[in-house]
Every structure is written in C-alpha cells, then in structure tokens.
Amino acid sequence: MALRYGFSLFFPAFLFLSVWAGEGDGPANPAATRETVHLFRNLKKLAGKGFMFGHQDDLAYGVNWRYEAGNSDIKTVTGDYPAVYGWDLGGIEMGQENNLDGIPFKKMKQFIRDGYARGAVITLSWHARSPSGAEKGAWDTTHGTVASILPGGANHALYKTWLDKIAVFIAALKGSKGESIPVLFRPFHEHSGNWFWWCRNACTDFEYKTLWRFTVYYLQNEKKLNNLLWVYNTSDNVKTSGEFLARYPGDDMVDMLSFDAYQSDDPQKNDWFVKNVGSLLKMIGELAKEKGKLTALAETGYEAIPYPEWWTDVLLKAIGDNQISYVLVWRNHGYAEWNKKMHYYAPYKGQVSAADFQKFYDLPVTFFEKDVLAEKLYQ
Ligand code: BMA
C-alpha cells in the first residue's frame, strides 16, 4: 500500500490513466484515430481467416540489391509484396540520418507511406542505443540504465529528447488524405532475454513496466500520437503465462501480445521450433482472448533458410490453427561481413526454399499485400 501511494505521488499522470482506459473491443488508447480503430478491429476479424506475412526492411534492400525502386525479395518470388512491413528506428534517438542498419530515415518514411498506400500494415521496432554503453548500441546490459531514464533519473531529460525525435518521425507518416498512418509499435522487445539494456538481467520488472507506461503516456498524452497500437513482446524463453506477463504494463497500454522465436538448428533433426512456437502461440492466444487483444509471431526466421521446405513443413506447422495477426521474418541483409556468412530470412528468386515459399503464398490462410488490399484494413 505504502509503495503504491508513494509511486502514484511520484508518477501521477500515467498511473491514473489505467483507471478508465482499455475497455471495449477497440485499441487501448481511447483517443485512437479512426484508421487505427479500424485497423485494430479488422485485424481481429482477419485473425479468424488467416495470418499476414511480414518482412523487415523489405522495400529497402535484399540479397544482392540496395535501394531499387519497387524491388522486394518477396516480390521476386511471388509477384506480390508482404502484407506487413517492419522497420527499425534504432539510431533515431542519436539524431542519426540512417538507422542502425544503414537505412536513411527519409527513405524509410517514404517506404512506409508507399506500403500503407497499398493497404499493408506497418510495424516499428526500436533498437535504441544504450545511454550507458553507447559502443554496444542496444546490446548493452549495464544495470541501472532503465532506471536512469525514468522520471527522476539522471538520463530522463535525455530520454524525452529521444521520444521527441520518434514523435517527429511518426507524426510525419501521413496517408493521401492527410490521415496519420497507424503503426504497430513494438519498443523494448524481447525483454525476457538477456541481451538488451531493457532485458530482465538488466532492469527489474517494475522498472520495465514503468518505462513502458511512461513511454505510452508521453507519446500519447504529451505528443498527441493517437495512431499507435502497442505491441508487447518477449523472447521465446518464457514457459508460463505468468512468465510471459511478468512485465506486462497493463491492458490500458497494450494492444497486441507477441514473442520472437528463431529456428536455430536443423528442423529435420529437432522439432523444438514447431513445438515451442506452437505452444507459446496457444498460450498468448488464450491470454489475448481474455484481454481482447491481438497476437503475432513478431520476429522469426531460419537464417539463410537451408531447409527447402521450411515454410510449409516448419513455419506453417508451428502456427497451426492458432489465430494470429501476422508472422514477420527478419531482414535480408545478404552477406554479413561481421561473421562471414549469409544473413537473410526471406527467400529471393533462385533461393533453395523459393518453390516452397510459393506454395506457402498460394495457401488461402496466408495473406500478402494483394489479399490485405481487398480486406480494406483501414476502413
Ligand atoms: C539483428 C541483425 C543485426 C541488426 C539488428 C537490428 O538481428 O540483423 O544485423 O543490426 O538485428 O536490425
């Protein structure tokens, strides 16, 4: 009781929000824009029919190409674009022109507008650089870093400048009628892991929740961004719903439950991926049903996809009959200089899994861009 009282005195505004927000079948934000409300409701309906396919950085580059207008590795295989485009804001907090993987933010804005104009869904992640260990970027686990950016912390004013930069970027994302483009925002992702400065080995559950609540409060109430759907995300190491929800900030500040899981070993020798992803999707599906939220497999993939049937024999089986909004595979960097191997997760023309990906594309349950255009997700 004493703790609660002290806490609410310290951070009143964003604590009290929880009293009345988050009810009903719309997004958590009661002031969400029309298109954002439509997207939330349409995604709920869509989850009963199938799931969307997403790809990180899809329009910017692929294996063996960079910045070619209209190009997409997914399109070279299927003739269609993904239904979900993932982009990462890492670096924006430093005022950089390019994100951590070299994409100019100016180009990213245009890719986002292009994807939205074609009826697709946009999701943003944020590999924010640690204020404590800048040279390691987001991959710094100095204790106390999250605490330092919370209200009262030494880096709190700095953190607000980061959010101000994010707000400028997001506010510039407009559709042809001047409407704000809805964004599935997934900050501080994979928090159950042990590699980022917001992970569970680097900050307490309470600090994480406070960081989330402050971030939502600031972007929604101070910056008036009402086009965000908030995506809560863990890694694949959580076993129970209690563990999954350990850092859940509240129904009033989350719209989607998700986790990230990658195939790391040979799927023909080890069925861990199918089993684990399947059971985690079931678990978050049940939680989402209770809470009236959406779900996703927010990041996945098998690096360089050496198993030709990975799409229909592994990924599809892992998803099973779980009703999720989307699955997104990570970026197609191509040859990675830093560890001297290929780093990509989506097929491209001629890649060994391309034929199987075409089969995956042809299934009635997989939604790509042409399918979602017909769904009119924003109306
Ligand atoms: C990782 C790798 C890195 C990249 C980071 C953020 O999985 O792809 O090369 O910098 O994601 O996009």
Tab-separated table of C-alpha atoms and ligand atoms in Angstrom:
chain	number	residue	atom	x	y	z
A	1	MET	CA	0.000	0.000	0.000
A	2	ALA	CA	2.723	2.410	1.015
A	3	LEU	CA	4.629	1.602	-2.146
A	4	ARG	CA	1.609	2.233	-4.327
A	5	TYR	CA	0.911	5.500	-2.623
A	6	GLY	CA	4.491	6.679	-2.978
A	7	PHE	CA	4.608	5.590	-6.596
A	8	SER	CA	1.407	7.363	-7.569
A	9	LEU	CA	2.609	10.572	-5.987
A	10	PHE	CA	5.763	10.298	-7.996
A	11	PHE	CA	4.281	9.445	-11.413
A	12	PRO	CA	0.656	10.501	-11.164
A	13	ALA	CA	-0.449	11.150	-14.721
A	14	PHE	CA	0.381	7.871	-16.410
A	15	LEU	CA	-0.566	5.750	-13.407
A	16	PHE	CA	-4.091	7.100	-13.224
A	17	LEU	CA	-4.734	6.529	-16.909
A	18	SER	CA	-5.245	2.852	-16.166
A	19	VAL	CA	-8.396	3.619	-14.169
A	20	TRP	CA	-10.593	4.275	-17.154
A	21	ALA	CA	-8.756	3.232	-20.303
A	22	GLY	CA	-8.546	-0.079	-22.092
A	23	GLU	CA	-12.178	-1.185	-22.089
A	24	GLY	CA	-14.233	-2.446	-25.013
A	25	ASP	CA	-13.270	-4.001	-28.319
A	26	GLY	CA	-11.104	-1.172	-29.621
A	27	PRO	CA	-7.469	-0.233	-29.076
A	28	ALA	CA	-6.224	0.526	-25.567
A	29	ASN	CA	-5.974	4.237	-26.396
A	30	PRO	CA	-9.499	5.680	-26.098
A	31	ALA	CA	-8.440	8.546	-28.388
A	32	ALA	CA	-7.063	6.303	-31.173
A	33	THR	CA	-7.665	7.708	-34.667
A	34	ARG	CA	-10.405	6.321	-36.889
A	35	GLU	CA	-7.973	4.382	-39.100
A	36	THR	CA	-6.245	2.955	-36.024
A	37	VAL	CA	-9.535	1.750	-34.561
A	38	HIS	CA	-10.484	0.235	-37.933
A	39	LEU	CA	-7.132	-1.494	-38.196
A	40	PHE	CA	-7.459	-2.978	-34.704
A	41	ARG	CA	-10.973	-4.270	-35.357
A	42	ASN	CA	-10.192	-5.535	-38.851
A	43	LEU	CA	-7.106	-7.367	-37.606
A	44	LYS	CA	-9.308	-9.138	-35.081
A	45	LYS	CA	-11.638	-10.278	-37.854
A	46	LEU	CA	-8.759	-11.238	-40.126
A	47	ALA	CA	-7.212	-13.475	-37.454
A	48	GLY	CA	-10.195	-15.789	-37.893
A	49	LYS	CA	-9.394	-16.242	-41.596
A	50	GLY	CA	-5.615	-16.478	-41.664
A	51	PHE	CA	-2.422	-14.602	-40.918
A	52	MET	CA	-0.447	-11.894	-42.699
A	53	PHE	CA	3.141	-12.341	-43.821
A	54	GLY	CA	5.622	-9.627	-42.908
A	55	HIS	CA	9.232	-8.868	-43.743
A	56	GLN	CA	11.691	-6.471	-42.102
A	57	ASP	CA	13.233	-3.772	-44.364
A	58	ASP	CA	11.584	-5.412	-47.381
A	59	LEU	CA	11.486	-2.400	-49.724
A	60	ALA	CA	14.914	-1.016	-48.836
A	61	TYR	CA	17.244	-3.848	-49.803
A	62	GLY	CA	17.542	-7.582	-50.296
A	63	VAL	CA	20.116	-10.220	-51.081
A	64	ASN	CA	22.331	-8.645	-53.783
A	65	TRP	CA	20.475	-5.321	-54.171
A	66	ARG	CA	20.063	-1.997	-52.379
A	67	TYR	CA	17.509	0.768	-52.974
A	68	GLU	CA	15.964	-0.216	-56.297
A	69	ALA	CA	12.548	1.376	-56.713
A	70	GLY	CA	9.737	-1.168	-56.420
A	71	ASN	CA	12.037	-4.092	-55.634
A	72	SER	CA	11.374	-6.654	-52.895
A	73	ASP	CA	12.828	-10.159	-52.482
A	74	ILE	CA	9.338	-11.430	-51.631
A	75	LYS	CA	8.047	-9.947	-54.885
A	76	THR	CA	10.777	-11.634	-56.952
A	77	VAL	CA	9.458	-14.984	-55.694
A	78	THR	CA	5.678	-14.455	-55.564
A	79	GLY	CA	4.920	-11.391	-57.688
A	80	ASP	CA	3.374	-9.823	-54.581
A	81	TYR	CA	4.623	-7.777	-51.649
A	82	PRO	CA	4.382	-8.699	-47.960
A	83	ALA	CA	1.264	-7.619	-46.064
A	84	VAL	CA	3.300	-6.302	-43.137
A	85	TYR	CA	6.380	-4.108	-43.369
A	86	GLY	CA	8.726	-3.977	-40.393
A	87	TRP	CA	11.165	-1.073	-39.919
A	88	ASP	CA	13.516	-0.225	-37.070
A	89	LEU	CA	14.026	3.204	-35.510
A	90	GLY	CA	17.418	2.371	-33.918
A	91	GLY	CA	19.670	5.399	-34.287
A	92	ILE	CA	16.887	7.979	-34.436
A	93	GLU	CA	17.476	8.742	-30.774
A	94	MET	CA	21.015	9.882	-31.626
A	95	GLY	CA	19.747	12.172	-34.352
A	96	GLN	CA	21.356	9.929	-37.000
A	97	GLU	CA	20.277	10.246	-40.619
A	98	ASN	CA	20.393	6.471	-41.105
A	99	ASN	CA	19.106	3.716	-38.838
A	100	LEU	CA	21.416	1.131	-37.288
A	101	ASP	CA	21.319	-0.962	-40.464
A	102	GLY	CA	22.035	1.964	-42.761
A	103	ILE	CA	18.524	2.851	-43.941
A	104	PRO	CA	18.082	6.622	-44.330
A	105	PHE	CA	15.098	7.645	-42.175
A	106	LYS	CA	13.989	9.859	-45.047
A	107	LYS	CA	13.685	6.831	-47.330
A	108	MET	CA	12.073	4.788	-44.549
A	109	LYS	CA	9.277	7.366	-44.253
A	110	GLN	CA	8.568	7.081	-47.962
A	111	PHE	CA	8.619	3.262	-47.884
A	112	ILE	CA	6.120	3.399	-45.016
A	113	ARG	CA	3.842	5.739	-46.961
A	114	ASP	CA	4.121	3.503	-50.059
A	115	GLY	CA	3.254	0.338	-48.121
A	116	TYR	CA	0.302	1.975	-46.380
A	117	ALA	CA	-0.976	3.354	-49.698
A	118	ARG	CA	-1.063	-0.249	-50.966
A	119	GLY	CA	-3.176	-1.318	-47.971
A	120	ALA	CA	-0.414	-3.001	-45.968
A	121	VAL	CA	0.360	-2.842	-42.248
A	122	ILE	CA	3.360	-1.041	-40.736
A	123	THR	CA	5.236	-2.148	-37.631
A	124	LEU	CA	8.141	-0.322	-35.980
A	125	SER	CA	10.720	-1.729	-33.587
A	126	TRP	CA	13.440	0.283	-31.869
A	127	HIS	CA	16.967	-0.966	-31.185
A	128	ALA	CA	17.664	2.133	-29.093
A	129	ARG	CA	21.306	2.708	-28.214
A	130	SER	CA	22.069	2.363	-24.520
A	131	PRO	CA	22.886	5.648	-22.795
A	132	SER	CA	25.298	3.659	-20.581
A	133	GLY	CA	27.284	1.673	-23.110
A	134	ALA	CA	26.970	3.526	-26.385
A	135	GLU	CA	29.540	1.480	-28.317
A	136	LYS	CA	27.473	-1.680	-27.806
A	137	GLY	CA	24.343	0.011	-29.096
A	138	ALA	CA	21.181	-1.667	-27.847
A	139	TRP	CA	23.217	-4.758	-26.835
A	140	ASP	CA	24.429	-3.348	-23.546
A	141	THR	CA	23.302	-4.786	-20.223
A	142	THR	CA	24.598	-2.214	-17.746
A	143	HIS	CA	22.343	-2.359	-14.701
A	144	GLY	CA	20.527	0.825	-13.830
A	145	THR	CA	20.232	2.093	-17.398
A	146	VAL	CA	16.440	1.806	-17.482
A	147	ALA	CA	16.208	3.373	-14.015
A	148	SER	CA	18.342	6.260	-15.255
A	149	ILE	CA	15.868	7.231	-17.980
A	150	LEU	CA	12.748	7.078	-15.757
A	151	PRO	CA	11.304	10.211	-14.156
A	152	GLY	CA	13.775	11.367	-11.529
A	153	GLY	CA	16.695	9.568	-13.237
A	154	ALA	CA	19.878	11.240	-14.481
A	155	ASN	CA	19.033	10.484	-18.138
A	156	HIS	CA	15.316	11.242	-18.011
A	157	ALA	CA	15.602	14.560	-19.860
A	158	LEU	CA	17.736	12.790	-22.484
A	159	TYR	CA	15.094	10.059	-22.849
A	160	LYS	CA	12.434	12.683	-23.509
A	161	THR	CA	14.565	14.072	-26.351
A	162	TRP	CA	14.615	10.548	-27.846
A	163	LEU	CA	10.851	10.309	-27.661
A	164	ASP	CA	10.571	13.802	-29.153
A	165	LYS	CA	12.555	12.575	-32.179
A	166	ILE	CA	10.397	9.478	-32.501
A	167	ALA	CA	7.302	11.675	-32.293
A	168	VAL	CA	8.545	13.904	-35.133
A	169	PHE	CA	9.170	10.839	-37.312
A	170	ILE	CA	5.804	9.225	-36.569
A	171	ALA	CA	3.873	12.469	-36.934
A	172	ALA	CA	5.258	12.767	-40.489
A	173	LEU	CA	3.709	9.441	-41.522
A	174	LYS	CA	0.574	10.541	-43.356
A	175	GLY	CA	-1.697	8.967	-45.920
A	176	SER	CA	-3.036	10.655	-49.052
A	177	LYS	CA	-5.895	12.338	-47.183
A	178	GLY	CA	-3.601	13.696	-44.518
A	179	GLU	CA	-4.579	10.979	-42.050
A	180	SER	CA	-1.987	9.564	-39.673
A	181	ILE	CA	-0.747	6.137	-40.740
A	182	PRO	CA	-1.482	3.587	-37.994
A	183	VAL	CA	1.664	1.919	-36.663
A	184	LEU	CA	2.108	-1.253	-34.614
A	185	PHE	CA	4.830	-0.005	-32.280
A	186	ARG	CA	6.979	-2.665	-30.584
A	187	PRO	CA	9.545	-0.911	-28.395
A	188	PHE	CA	11.760	-2.642	-25.803
A	189	HIS	CA	11.268	-6.003	-27.458
A	190	GLU	CA	12.466	-9.469	-26.363
A	191	HIS	CA	12.547	-8.197	-22.778
A	192	SER	CA	12.655	-11.741	-21.316
A	193	GLY	CA	16.063	-12.268	-22.915
A	194	ASN	CA	19.458	-11.180	-21.570
A	195	TRP	CA	20.990	-9.097	-24.375
A	196	PHE	CA	19.423	-5.611	-24.407
A	197	TRP	CA	19.650	-2.956	-21.718
A	198	TRP	CA	15.892	-3.350	-21.047
A	199	CYS	CA	16.110	-7.172	-20.696
A	200	ARG	CA	15.386	-8.972	-17.480
A	201	ASN	CA	19.019	-9.287	-16.412
A	202	ALA	CA	19.455	-5.508	-16.701
A	203	CYS	CA	16.353	-3.988	-15.092
A	204	THR	CA	13.588	-5.012	-12.698
A	205	ASP	CA	10.046	-5.892	-13.783
A	206	PHE	CA	8.842	-2.752	-12.051
A	207	GLU	CA	11.346	-0.566	-13.925
A	208	TYR	CA	10.358	-2.162	-17.228
A	209	LYS	CA	6.648	-1.572	-16.623
A	210	THR	CA	7.334	1.993	-15.559
A	211	LEU	CA	9.400	2.584	-18.690
A	212	TRP	CA	6.550	1.274	-20.833
A	213	ARG	CA	3.912	3.300	-19.026
A	214	PHE	CA	5.940	6.476	-19.203
A	215	THR	CA	6.653	5.938	-22.918
A	216	VAL	CA	2.975	5.415	-23.767
A	217	TYR	CA	1.938	8.337	-21.586
A	218	TYR	CA	4.491	10.663	-23.181
A	219	LEU	CA	3.828	9.756	-26.827
A	220	GLN	CA	0.052	9.631	-26.407
A	221	ASN	CA	-0.657	12.442	-23.982
A	222	GLU	CA	2.231	14.849	-24.422
A	223	LYS	CA	2.941	14.246	-28.120
A	224	LYS	CA	-0.668	13.502	-29.105
A	225	LEU	CA	0.177	10.440	-31.180
A	226	ASN	CA	-3.079	8.534	-31.462
A	227	ASN	CA	-2.066	6.291	-34.355
A	228	LEU	CA	-0.050	3.742	-32.365
A	229	LEU	CA	-1.051	0.206	-31.470
A	230	TRP	CA	1.256	-1.045	-28.729
A	231	VAL	CA	2.920	-4.438	-29.188
A	232	TYR	CA	4.168	-6.229	-26.056
A	233	ASN	CA	6.973	-8.658	-26.914
A	234	THR	CA	9.069	-11.303	-25.152
A	235	SER	CA	11.655	-13.751	-26.410
A	236	ASP	CA	10.831	-17.472	-26.825
A	237	ASN	CA	12.194	-18.458	-23.393
A	238	VAL	CA	9.021	-17.878	-21.385
A	239	LYS	CA	7.356	-21.082	-20.219
A	240	THR	CA	4.165	-19.979	-18.469
A	241	SER	CA	1.622	-17.208	-18.840
A	242	GLY	CA	2.914	-15.854	-15.520
A	243	GLU	CA	6.395	-15.535	-17.006
A	244	PHE	CA	5.030	-14.045	-20.207
A	245	LEU	CA	3.103	-11.418	-18.229
A	246	ALA	CA	5.835	-10.711	-15.653
A	247	ARG	CA	6.480	-7.305	-17.206
A	248	TYR	CA	3.052	-6.668	-18.666
A	249	PRO	CA	2.342	-2.984	-18.103
A	250	GLY	CA	-1.470	-3.222	-18.152
A	251	ASP	CA	-4.362	-3.736	-20.549
A	252	ASP	CA	-4.716	0.023	-20.920
A	253	MET	CA	-1.320	0.285	-22.622
A	254	VAL	CA	-1.056	-2.818	-24.807
A	255	ASP	CA	-2.916	-3.856	-27.981
A	256	MET	CA	-1.020	-6.919	-29.121
A	257	LEU	CA	0.736	-9.814	-27.371
A	258	SER	CA	3.718	-11.270	-29.189
A	259	PHE	CA	7.048	-13.033	-28.923
A	260	ASP	CA	10.089	-13.581	-31.149
A	261	ALA	CA	11.435	-17.058	-31.952
A	262	TYR	CA	14.075	-18.152	-34.455
A	263	GLN	CA	14.910	-21.549	-35.858
A	264	SER	CA	18.466	-22.160	-34.719
A	265	ASP	CA	19.170	-25.810	-35.532
A	266	ASP	CA	18.229	-28.351	-38.185
A	267	PRO	CA	14.411	-28.672	-38.167
A	268	GLN	CA	14.674	-32.202	-39.605
A	269	LYS	CA	16.568	-33.341	-36.517
A	270	ASN	CA	14.876	-31.241	-33.858
A	271	ASP	CA	11.213	-30.297	-33.679
A	272	TRP	CA	11.769	-27.734	-30.901
A	273	PHE	CA	10.656	-24.845	-33.096
A	274	VAL	CA	7.309	-26.353	-34.124
A	275	LYS	CA	6.522	-27.491	-30.587
A	276	ASN	CA	7.701	-24.424	-28.693
A	277	VAL	CA	6.311	-21.810	-31.084
A	278	GLY	CA	3.034	-23.732	-31.277
A	279	SER	CA	2.590	-23.889	-27.515
A	280	LEU	CA	3.602	-20.253	-26.976
A	281	LEU	CA	1.152	-19.108	-29.649
A	282	LYS	CA	-1.568	-21.097	-27.938
A	283	MET	CA	-0.711	-19.522	-24.612
A	284	ILE	CA	-0.699	-15.934	-25.876
A	285	GLY	CA	-3.841	-16.692	-27.896
A	286	GLU	CA	-5.692	-17.620	-24.701
A	287	LEU	CA	-4.426	-14.534	-22.899
A	288	ALA	CA	-5.371	-12.333	-25.843
A	289	LYS	CA	-8.873	-13.762	-25.881
A	290	GLU	CA	-9.346	-12.987	-22.177
A	291	LYS	CA	-7.962	-9.493	-22.632
A	292	GLY	CA	-9.479	-8.609	-26.007
A	293	LYS	CA	-6.031	-8.190	-27.627
A	294	LEU	CA	-4.334	-9.232	-30.876
A	295	THR	CA	-1.387	-11.620	-31.239
A	296	ALA	CA	1.623	-12.076	-33.509
A	297	LEU	CA	4.833	-14.006	-34.037
A	298	ALA	CA	6.574	-10.654	-34.263
A	299	GLU	CA	10.001	-11.891	-35.467
A	300	THR	CA	11.049	-15.233	-36.773
A	301	GLY	CA	13.131	-16.951	-39.414
A	302	TYR	CA	15.774	-19.521	-40.194
A	303	GLU	CA	18.971	-17.772	-41.212
A	304	ALA	CA	19.733	-18.388	-44.918
A	305	ILE	CA	16.829	-20.913	-44.982
A	306	PRO	CA	18.936	-24.017	-45.726
A	307	TYR	CA	15.900	-26.329	-45.387
A	308	PRO	CA	13.954	-26.040	-48.683
A	309	GLU	CA	10.571	-26.873	-47.106
A	310	TRP	CA	10.897	-24.638	-44.067
A	311	TRP	CA	7.774	-22.592	-44.935
A	312	THR	CA	5.198	-25.344	-45.241
A	313	ASP	CA	6.875	-28.065	-43.191
A	314	VAL	CA	8.030	-25.963	-40.234
A	315	LEU	CA	6.623	-22.436	-40.001
A	316	LEU	CA	3.118	-23.378	-41.105
A	317	LYS	CA	3.050	-26.316	-38.691
A	318	ALA	CA	4.304	-24.134	-35.841
A	319	ILE	CA	1.476	-21.656	-36.425
A	320	GLY	CA	-1.039	-24.495	-36.731
A	321	ASP	CA	-4.577	-23.363	-36.071
A	322	ASN	CA	-3.589	-20.522	-33.760
A	323	GLN	CA	-5.387	-17.338	-34.770
A	324	ILE	CA	-2.625	-14.775	-35.085
A	325	SER	CA	-2.479	-11.457	-36.945
A	326	TYR	CA	0.901	-11.888	-38.546
A	327	VAL	CA	4.267	-13.553	-38.725
A	328	LEU	CA	7.265	-11.404	-39.687
A	329	VAL	CA	10.637	-12.650	-40.874
A	330	TRP	CA	13.764	-10.602	-40.247
A	331	ARG	CA	15.840	-8.682	-42.746
A	332	ASN	CA	17.605	-9.808	-45.934
A	333	HIS	CA	20.983	-8.256	-45.335
A	334	GLY	CA	22.841	-10.635	-47.690
A	335	TYR	CA	26.476	-11.427	-46.970
A	336	ALA	CA	27.357	-10.414	-43.404
A	337	GLU	CA	30.909	-9.059	-43.222
A	338	TRP	CA	30.927	-9.289	-39.407
A	339	ASN	CA	30.664	-13.085	-39.232
A	340	LYS	CA	31.382	-14.054	-42.829
A	341	LYS	CA	28.103	-15.744	-43.644
A	342	MET	CA	24.818	-15.033	-45.326
A	343	HIS	CA	22.324	-13.153	-43.123
A	344	TYR	CA	18.797	-13.255	-44.550
A	345	TYR	CA	15.418	-14.729	-43.590
A	346	ALA	CA	13.135	-14.328	-46.608
A	347	PRO	CA	13.599	-16.211	-49.887
A	348	TYR	CA	14.569	-14.473	-53.118
A	349	LYS	CA	14.375	-15.663	-56.698
A	350	GLY	CA	16.504	-18.817	-57.009
A	351	GLN	CA	16.902	-19.338	-53.233
A	352	VAL	CA	16.517	-23.036	-52.239
A	353	SER	CA	13.202	-22.508	-50.430
A	354	ALA	CA	11.612	-20.316	-53.145
A	355	ALA	CA	9.345	-23.057	-54.547
A	356	ASP	CA	8.074	-23.943	-51.094
A	357	PHE	CA	7.520	-20.274	-50.348
A	358	GLN	CA	5.326	-20.062	-53.462
A	359	LYS	CA	3.251	-22.939	-52.035
A	360	PHE	CA	3.035	-21.072	-48.733
A	361	TYR	CA	1.977	-17.943	-50.630
A	362	ASP	CA	-0.751	-19.850	-52.501
A	363	LEU	CA	-2.433	-21.108	-49.313
A	364	PRO	CA	-5.772	-19.446	-48.507
A	365	VAL	CA	-4.625	-18.785	-44.917
A	366	THR	CA	-1.579	-16.694	-45.826
A	367	PHE	CA	-2.258	-13.023	-46.511
A	368	PHE	CA	0.086	-10.974	-48.626
A	369	GLU	CA	-0.366	-7.418	-49.894
A	370	LYS	CA	-2.941	-8.127	-52.603
A	371	ASP	CA	-5.067	-10.028	-50.054
A	372	VAL	CA	-4.992	-7.267	-47.453
A	373	LEU	CA	-5.773	-4.601	-50.022
A	374	ALA	CA	-9.048	-6.461	-50.597
A	375	GLU	CA	-9.639	-6.551	-46.831
A	376	LYS	CA	-9.557	-2.708	-46.609
A	377	LEU	CA	-7.967	-2.815	-43.167
A	378	TYR	CA	-8.282	0.910	-42.562
A	379	GLN	CA	-11.984	1.286	-43.314
B	1	BMA	C1	19.838	-8.354	-35.859
B	1	BMA	C2	20.790	-8.406	-37.030
B	1	BMA	C3	21.641	-7.172	-36.979
B	1	BMA	C4	20.762	-5.920	-36.963
B	1	BMA	C5	19.728	-5.993	-35.856
B	1	BMA	C6	18.751	-4.838	-35.905
B	1	BMA	O1	19.047	-9.495	-35.829
B	1	BMA	O2	20.044	-8.437	-38.228
B	1	BMA	O3	22.467	-7.143	-38.118
B	1	BMA	O4	21.539	-4.770	-36.785
B	1	BMA	O5	19.020	-7.206	-35.965
B	1	BMA	O6	18.070	-4.776	-37.117
